[in-house]
Structures are given as structure tokens and as C-alpha cells.
GROMACS .gro file of C-alpha atoms in nm:
model
  244
    1ASN     CA    1   9.248   8.153   9.651
    2SER     CA    2   9.134   8.258   9.995
    3VAL     CA    3   9.318   8.222  10.323
    4GLU     CA    4   9.254   8.288  10.687
    5PHE     CA    5   9.421   8.603  10.817
    6PRO     CA    6   9.653   8.573  11.115
    7ASN     CA    7   9.530   8.740  11.430
    8PRO     CA    8   9.806   8.976  11.549
    9LYS     CA    9   9.766   9.171  11.868
   10VAL     CA   10   9.642   9.515  11.771
   11ASP     CA   11   9.849   9.793  11.928
   12ALA     CA   12   9.965   9.555  12.198
   13PRO     CA   13  10.219   9.699  12.445
   14CYS     CA   14  10.568   9.563  12.400
   15VAL     CA   15  10.895   9.586  12.581
   16SER     CA   16  11.052   9.801  12.311
   17GLY     CA   17  10.784  10.067  12.354
   18ASP     CA   18  10.686  10.049  11.985
   19VAL     CA   19  10.305  10.067  11.970
   20THR     CA   20  10.279  10.249  11.633
   21PRO     CA   21  10.139  10.041  11.344
   22PRO     CA   22  10.289  10.061  10.994
   23THR     CA   23  10.184  10.317  10.734
   24VAL     CA   24  10.025  10.154  10.426
   25THR     CA   25   9.924  10.278  10.079
   26ALA     CA   26   9.602  10.154   9.916
   27PRO     CA   27   9.632   9.889   9.643
   28VAL     CA   28   9.680  10.024   9.289
   29ALA     CA   29   9.551   9.819   8.993
   30SER     CA   30   9.726   9.825   8.655
   31PHE     CA   31   9.826   9.618   8.352
   32ARG     CA   32  10.182   9.500   8.282
   33ALA     CA   33  10.328   9.505   7.933
   34GLY     CA   34  10.409   9.154   7.816
   35SER     CA   35  10.124   8.990   8.009
   36GLN     CA   36   9.871   8.780   7.820
   37LEU     CA   37   9.501   8.862   7.813
   38GLY     CA   38   9.269   8.566   7.873
   39PHE     CA   39   8.964   8.499   7.661
   40SER     CA   40   8.733   8.611   7.942
   41THR     CA   41   8.978   8.747   8.200
   42ALA     CA   42   9.253   9.008   8.225
   43PRO     CA   43   9.575   8.989   8.431
   44VAL     CA   44   9.544   9.282   8.670
   45ARG     CA   45   9.853   9.372   8.872
   46LEU     CA   46   9.794   9.499   9.227
   47THR     CA   47  10.071   9.687   9.406
   48TRP     CA   48  10.095   9.856   9.745
   49SER     CA   49  10.361   9.966   9.991
   50GLY     CA   50  10.417  10.017  10.362
   51THR     CA   51  10.671  10.163  10.601
   52ASP     CA   52  10.745  10.101  10.966
   53PRO     CA   53  11.045  10.284  11.115
   54GLY     CA   54  11.012  10.091  11.440
   55SER     CA   55  11.027   9.712  11.435
   56GLY     CA   56  10.966   9.679  11.057
   57ILE     CA   57  10.687   9.525  10.850
   58GLY     CA   58  10.592   9.179  10.970
   59HIS     CA   59  10.327   9.093  10.711
   60TYR     CA   60  10.063   9.233  10.479
   61GLU     CA   61   9.702   9.122  10.438
   62LEU     CA   62   9.518   9.165  10.108
   63ALA     CA   63   9.143   9.121  10.063
   64GLN     CA   64   8.908   9.138   9.764
   65SER     CA   65   8.540   9.227   9.725
   66ARG     CA   66   8.341   9.132   9.415
   67ASN     CA   67   8.022   9.312   9.308
   68GLY     CA   68   8.001   9.491   9.642
   69GLY     CA   69   8.005   9.169   9.843
   70SER     CA   70   8.202   9.078  10.153
   71PHE     CA   71   8.579   9.099  10.144
   72PHE     CA   72   8.773   8.774  10.143
   73ALA     CA   73   9.143   8.713  10.196
   74ILE     CA   74   9.387   8.668   9.908
   75ALA     CA   75   9.693   8.451   9.960
   76LEU     CA   76  10.018   8.640   9.898
   77PRO     CA   77  10.342   8.492   9.760
   78SER     CA   78  10.518   8.590  10.083
   79ALA     CA   79  10.440   8.765  10.410
   80THR     CA   80  10.594   9.093  10.297
   81ALA     CA   81  10.505   9.079   9.926
   82THR     CA   82  10.389   9.413   9.783
   83ALA     CA   83  10.248   9.294   9.450
   84ILE     CA   84  10.030   9.020   9.306
   85THR     CA   85   9.859   8.953   8.972
   86ARG     CA   86   9.494   8.847   8.968
   87ALA     CA   87   9.299   8.711   8.670
   88LEU     CA   88   8.983   8.925   8.685
   89ALA     CA   89   8.669   8.877   8.478
   90VAL     CA   90   8.617   9.110   8.184
   91GLY     CA   91   8.276   9.279   8.172
   92SER     CA   92   8.034   9.409   8.431
   93THR     CA   93   8.186   9.246   8.741
   94THR     CA   94   8.318   9.508   8.985
   95TYR     CA   95   8.615   9.465   9.214
   96ARG     CA   96   8.760   9.640   9.514
   97PHE     CA   97   9.077   9.558   9.707
   98ARG     CA   98   9.204   9.658  10.048
   99VAL     CA   99   9.534   9.604  10.228
  100ARG     CA  100   9.668   9.639  10.582
  101ALA     CA  101   9.995   9.559  10.755
  102ALA     CA  102  10.126   9.453  11.094
  103ASP     CA  103  10.476   9.516  11.219
  104THR     CA  104  10.692   9.242  11.367
  105LEU     CA  105  10.554   9.322  11.714
  106GLY     CA  106  10.190   9.281  11.612
  107ASN     CA  107  10.087   9.647  11.580
  108LEU     CA  108   9.821   9.639  11.309
  109ARG     CA  109   9.726   9.923  11.074
  110ALA     CA  110   9.361   9.973  10.967
  111TRP     CA  111   9.261   9.874  10.612
  112ALA     CA  112   9.360  10.101  10.321
  113TYR     CA  113   9.097  10.076  10.046
  114GLY     CA  114   9.152  10.104   9.672
  115PRO     CA  115   8.880  10.228   9.433
  116THR     CA  116   8.602  10.011   9.293
  117PHE     CA  117   8.658   9.926   8.927
  118ARG     CA  118   8.571   9.689   8.645
  119VAL     CA  119   8.767   9.558   8.348
  120GLY     CA  120   8.628   9.686   8.017
  121ARG     CA  121   8.730   9.532   7.685
  122VAL     CA  122   8.679   9.684   7.340
  123GLN     CA  123   8.717   9.445   7.047
  124GLU     CA  124   8.892   9.546   6.726
  125SER     CA  125   8.559   9.575   6.538
  126SER     CA  126   8.409   9.833   6.776
  127THR     CA  127   8.297  10.158   6.615
  128ALA     CA  128   8.450  10.332   6.917
  129ILE     CA  129   8.792  10.263   6.763
  130ARG     CA  130   8.854  10.505   6.476
  131TYR     CA  131   9.084  10.367   6.207
  132GLY     CA  132   9.282  10.577   5.964
  133GLY     CA  133   9.438  10.429   5.650
  134THR     CA  134   9.387  10.074   5.520
  135TRP     CA  135   9.326   9.799   5.775
  136TYR     CA  136   9.221   9.437   5.721
  137ARG     CA  137   9.033   9.200   5.951
  138ARG     CA  138   9.148   8.843   6.001
  139ALA     CA  139   8.990   8.551   6.187
  140SER     CA  140   9.200   8.372   6.448
  141THR     CA  141   9.103   8.124   6.718
  142SER     CA  142   9.383   8.271   6.932
  143ALA     CA  143   9.254   8.628   6.912
  144SER     CA  144   9.037   8.798   7.170
  145GLY     CA  145   8.687   8.772   7.024
  146GLY     CA  146   8.810   8.554   6.735
  147TYR     CA  147   8.941   8.836   6.509
  148TYR     CA  148   9.210   9.102   6.490
  149LYS     CA  149   9.288   9.387   6.253
  150TYR     CA  150   9.622   9.453   6.084
  151THR     CA  151   9.782   9.703   5.849
  152SER     CA  152  10.103   9.739   5.650
  153ALA     CA  153  10.038  10.098   5.545
  154ALA     CA  154  10.277  10.363   5.672
  155GLY     CA  155  10.093  10.611   5.892
  156ALA     CA  156   9.782  10.394   5.929
  157SER     CA  157   9.638  10.457   6.273
  158ALA     CA  158   9.388  10.345   6.536
  159ARG     CA  159   9.244  10.595   6.784
  160TYR     CA  160   9.034  10.523   7.093
  161THR     CA  161   8.895  10.774   7.345
  162PHE     CA  162   8.796  10.635   7.683
  163THR     CA  163   8.725  10.723   8.044
  164GLY     CA  164   8.923  10.524   8.296
  165ARG     CA  165   9.238  10.499   8.503
  166THR     CA  166   9.434  10.238   8.306
  167VAL     CA  167   9.445  10.144   7.938
  168ALA     CA  168   9.623   9.866   7.748
  169TRP     CA  169   9.671   9.779   7.379
  170ILE     CA  170   9.635   9.407   7.304
  171ALA     CA  171   9.804   9.262   6.996
  172TYR     CA  172   9.986   8.968   6.839
  173ARG     CA  173  10.364   8.945   6.861
  174GLY     CA  174  10.567   8.755   6.605
  175PRO     CA  175  10.854   8.751   6.353
  176THR     CA  176  10.650   8.918   6.075
  177PHE     CA  177  10.542   9.224   6.274
  178GLY     CA  178  10.705   9.566   6.301
  179SER     CA  179  10.656   9.864   6.529
  180ALA     CA  180  10.419  10.151   6.600
  181LYS     CA  181  10.435  10.492   6.761
  182VAL     CA  182  10.203  10.542   7.058
  183TYR     CA  183  10.040  10.873   7.152
  184LEU     CA  184   9.838  10.964   7.460
  185ASP     CA  185   9.622  11.275   7.448
  186GLY     CA  186   9.811  11.385   7.139
  187ILE     CA  187  10.156  11.349   7.296
  188TYR     CA  188  10.408  11.094   7.167
  189VAL     CA  189  10.501  10.858   7.451
  190GLY     CA  190  10.711  10.592   7.278
  191THR     CA  191  10.758  10.333   7.006
  192VAL     CA  192  10.642   9.975   7.062
  193SER     CA  193  10.783   9.678   6.873
  194LEU     CA  194  10.558   9.380   6.800
  195ARG     CA  195  10.843   9.175   6.662
  196ALA     CA  196  10.938   8.851   6.840
  197THR     CA  197  11.105   8.524   6.745
  198THR     CA  198  10.782   8.327   6.798
  199ASN     CA  199  10.414   8.405   6.757
  200SER     CA  200  10.223   8.498   7.071
  201ALA     CA  201   9.858   8.605   7.090
  202ARG     CA  202   9.668   8.852   7.311
  203ARG     CA  203   9.977   9.025   7.451
  204ILE     CA  204   9.963   9.355   7.636
  205MET     CA  205  10.196   9.561   7.417
  206PHE     CA  206  10.149   9.895   7.588
  207SER     CA  207   9.985  10.013   7.909
  208ARG     CA  208   9.953  10.338   8.102
  209THR     CA  209   9.803  10.409   8.445
  210TRP     CA  210   9.703  10.751   8.582
  211SER     CA  211   9.664  10.857   8.943
  212SER     CA  212   9.288  10.904   8.898
  213SER     CA  213   9.018  10.824   8.646
  214GLY     CA  214   8.981  11.062   8.353
  215THR     CA  215   8.910  11.091   7.981
  216HIS     CA  216   9.205  11.012   7.752
  217THR     CA  217   9.280  10.926   7.390
  218LEU     CA  218   9.510  10.643   7.286
  219ARG     CA  219   9.646  10.656   6.929
  220ILE     CA  220   9.859  10.390   6.760
  221VAL     CA  221  10.041  10.480   6.434
  222ASN     CA  222  10.215  10.227   6.209
  223ARG     CA  223  10.583  10.302   6.136
  224ALA     CA  224  10.587  10.050   5.848
  225THR     CA  225  10.927   9.924   5.958
  226ALA     CA  226  11.143   9.822   5.661
  227GLY     CA  227  11.112   9.448   5.603
  228HIS     CA  228  10.848   9.420   5.877
  229PRO     CA  229  10.579   9.678   5.794
  230ARG     CA  230  10.282   9.511   5.959
  231ILE     CA  231  10.122   9.589   6.297
  232ASN     CA  232   9.793   9.471   6.445
  233LEU     CA  233   9.525   9.547   6.700
  234ASP     CA  234   9.336   9.268   6.874
  235ALA     CA  235   9.158   9.460   7.152
  236ILE     CA  236   9.187   9.745   7.402
  237VAL     CA  237   9.122   9.697   7.772
  238VAL     CA  238   9.047   9.967   8.027
  239LEU     CA  239   9.010   9.971   8.405
  240ARG     CA  240   8.693  10.175   8.453
  241ALA     CA  241   8.602  10.337   8.782
  242ASN     CA  242   8.280  10.258   8.964
  243ALA     CA  243   8.141  10.432   9.271
  244PRO     CA  244   8.245  10.250   9.590
   0.00000   0.00000   0.00000
């Protein structure tokens, strides 16, 4: 959705003597665990922050550019909201976001620009994902791309090396699934449970964002939890950097 920006007075003199605009950080894009991947879109979370020791933040303005085109305004849930989730197209479409803020007296900060990026998706059948141990492929109309892979073998693994700023593991959740250990660049970072009371497809089970784009390796290892030994992999999504 697009909106018209308000037109505050930029650096207008005021009786309090406060003519300093707020300080604002550029929007950061990431994935949130628990979110659901669309069939052709991904839920990208945008966050930013601002400070104003004088009169305080009055409102923020967020704008989006697609494929290098003109920026257009994005409606925020409230005037001082510092986060929003956007359903962005998966594939070659590039995005860039910018944010600015005005204090309660109308002093307006210049735009702070985030990097240009696109949402890359790797399906479970990609040769870029290296599987260890025994995995099986199953068709499902609810899966990203129509299929997912699963394993019940202890120690079975899936490894994916990528270049980007954010990565997320997409999987099914449900009462028959167990848990897996997750490693980044060879370092154990936590155990993720896929178990839930009801079935749910295309869920972001794990995500990590870095301060800048780089090359990393994500590895998922089945724990073969007693009574619930099965895990699965539906897809992997990555926010890939593009030159501004």
C-alpha cells in the first residue's frame, strides 16, 4: 500500500529553540522465525530506529523502490512504528528501502538508505544443497515448489553454502516431527524443534542475519528425537545483495 507523506516544516525555527532533526538508522531486512513463506513471496521484516533528545520523534516515513525505480511511500501501522513486514517477490526482483523521521516540532532528517537486495529461494531438490545420510522426497501441494525432503536417520544432514546477508530454513511443522541441530560456518548455534500440535507448511524454522553480506554455510543435522525422529527441508531462502 502506498500513502502520501505529510509535509512537515524542515528545520523550521520554533519557540523551544530545537532545530535539530532526529537521528535515524537505515532499514534492516531480515526473516522472522515462525513466519510463513508464500508460494511466490517471502515475508521480509524491516526494522529501523531513531532518537531525538529534544522534542522526541513525531513520525517516521518509509519508502520502497523496486527494480531501481522511483521510491513510493509505505503505510506504517503507527506514526512511530519501527518495524513492518512486507511480502516481497521471490526471484530476480530487487528492492531498496529508505526511512526518515521528523520530530514533534517538524524538524525532518534526510533519508537513510538500506542496501539493494533480492529474495533468493533454493528448493529442496537443488544440487547446491548437499545431503548426507538417507533422505526421501515427498510431493505436497502445500510445499514450496510442490515437494519437500525428509529423513528419520540420526545424523542425516543438509548443507548449503551461500553468499548473502540473511538466510532462513523453510520446513513443515507438525506432531510427527522432531528436532535438528543447526550449524553456521561450522559452529553450533542451537537446536530447532519442528514439533507442533498441528501441521503447518512453509514455516521459517531458523533464520540468521549478519551486519553485511558474506559467504556462509548453513548445516542442519537430524537429532532423531526419540519417538519423533523425523525432520524435513522444504526450501532455503536468502537475502542476496545487489549493487545500489
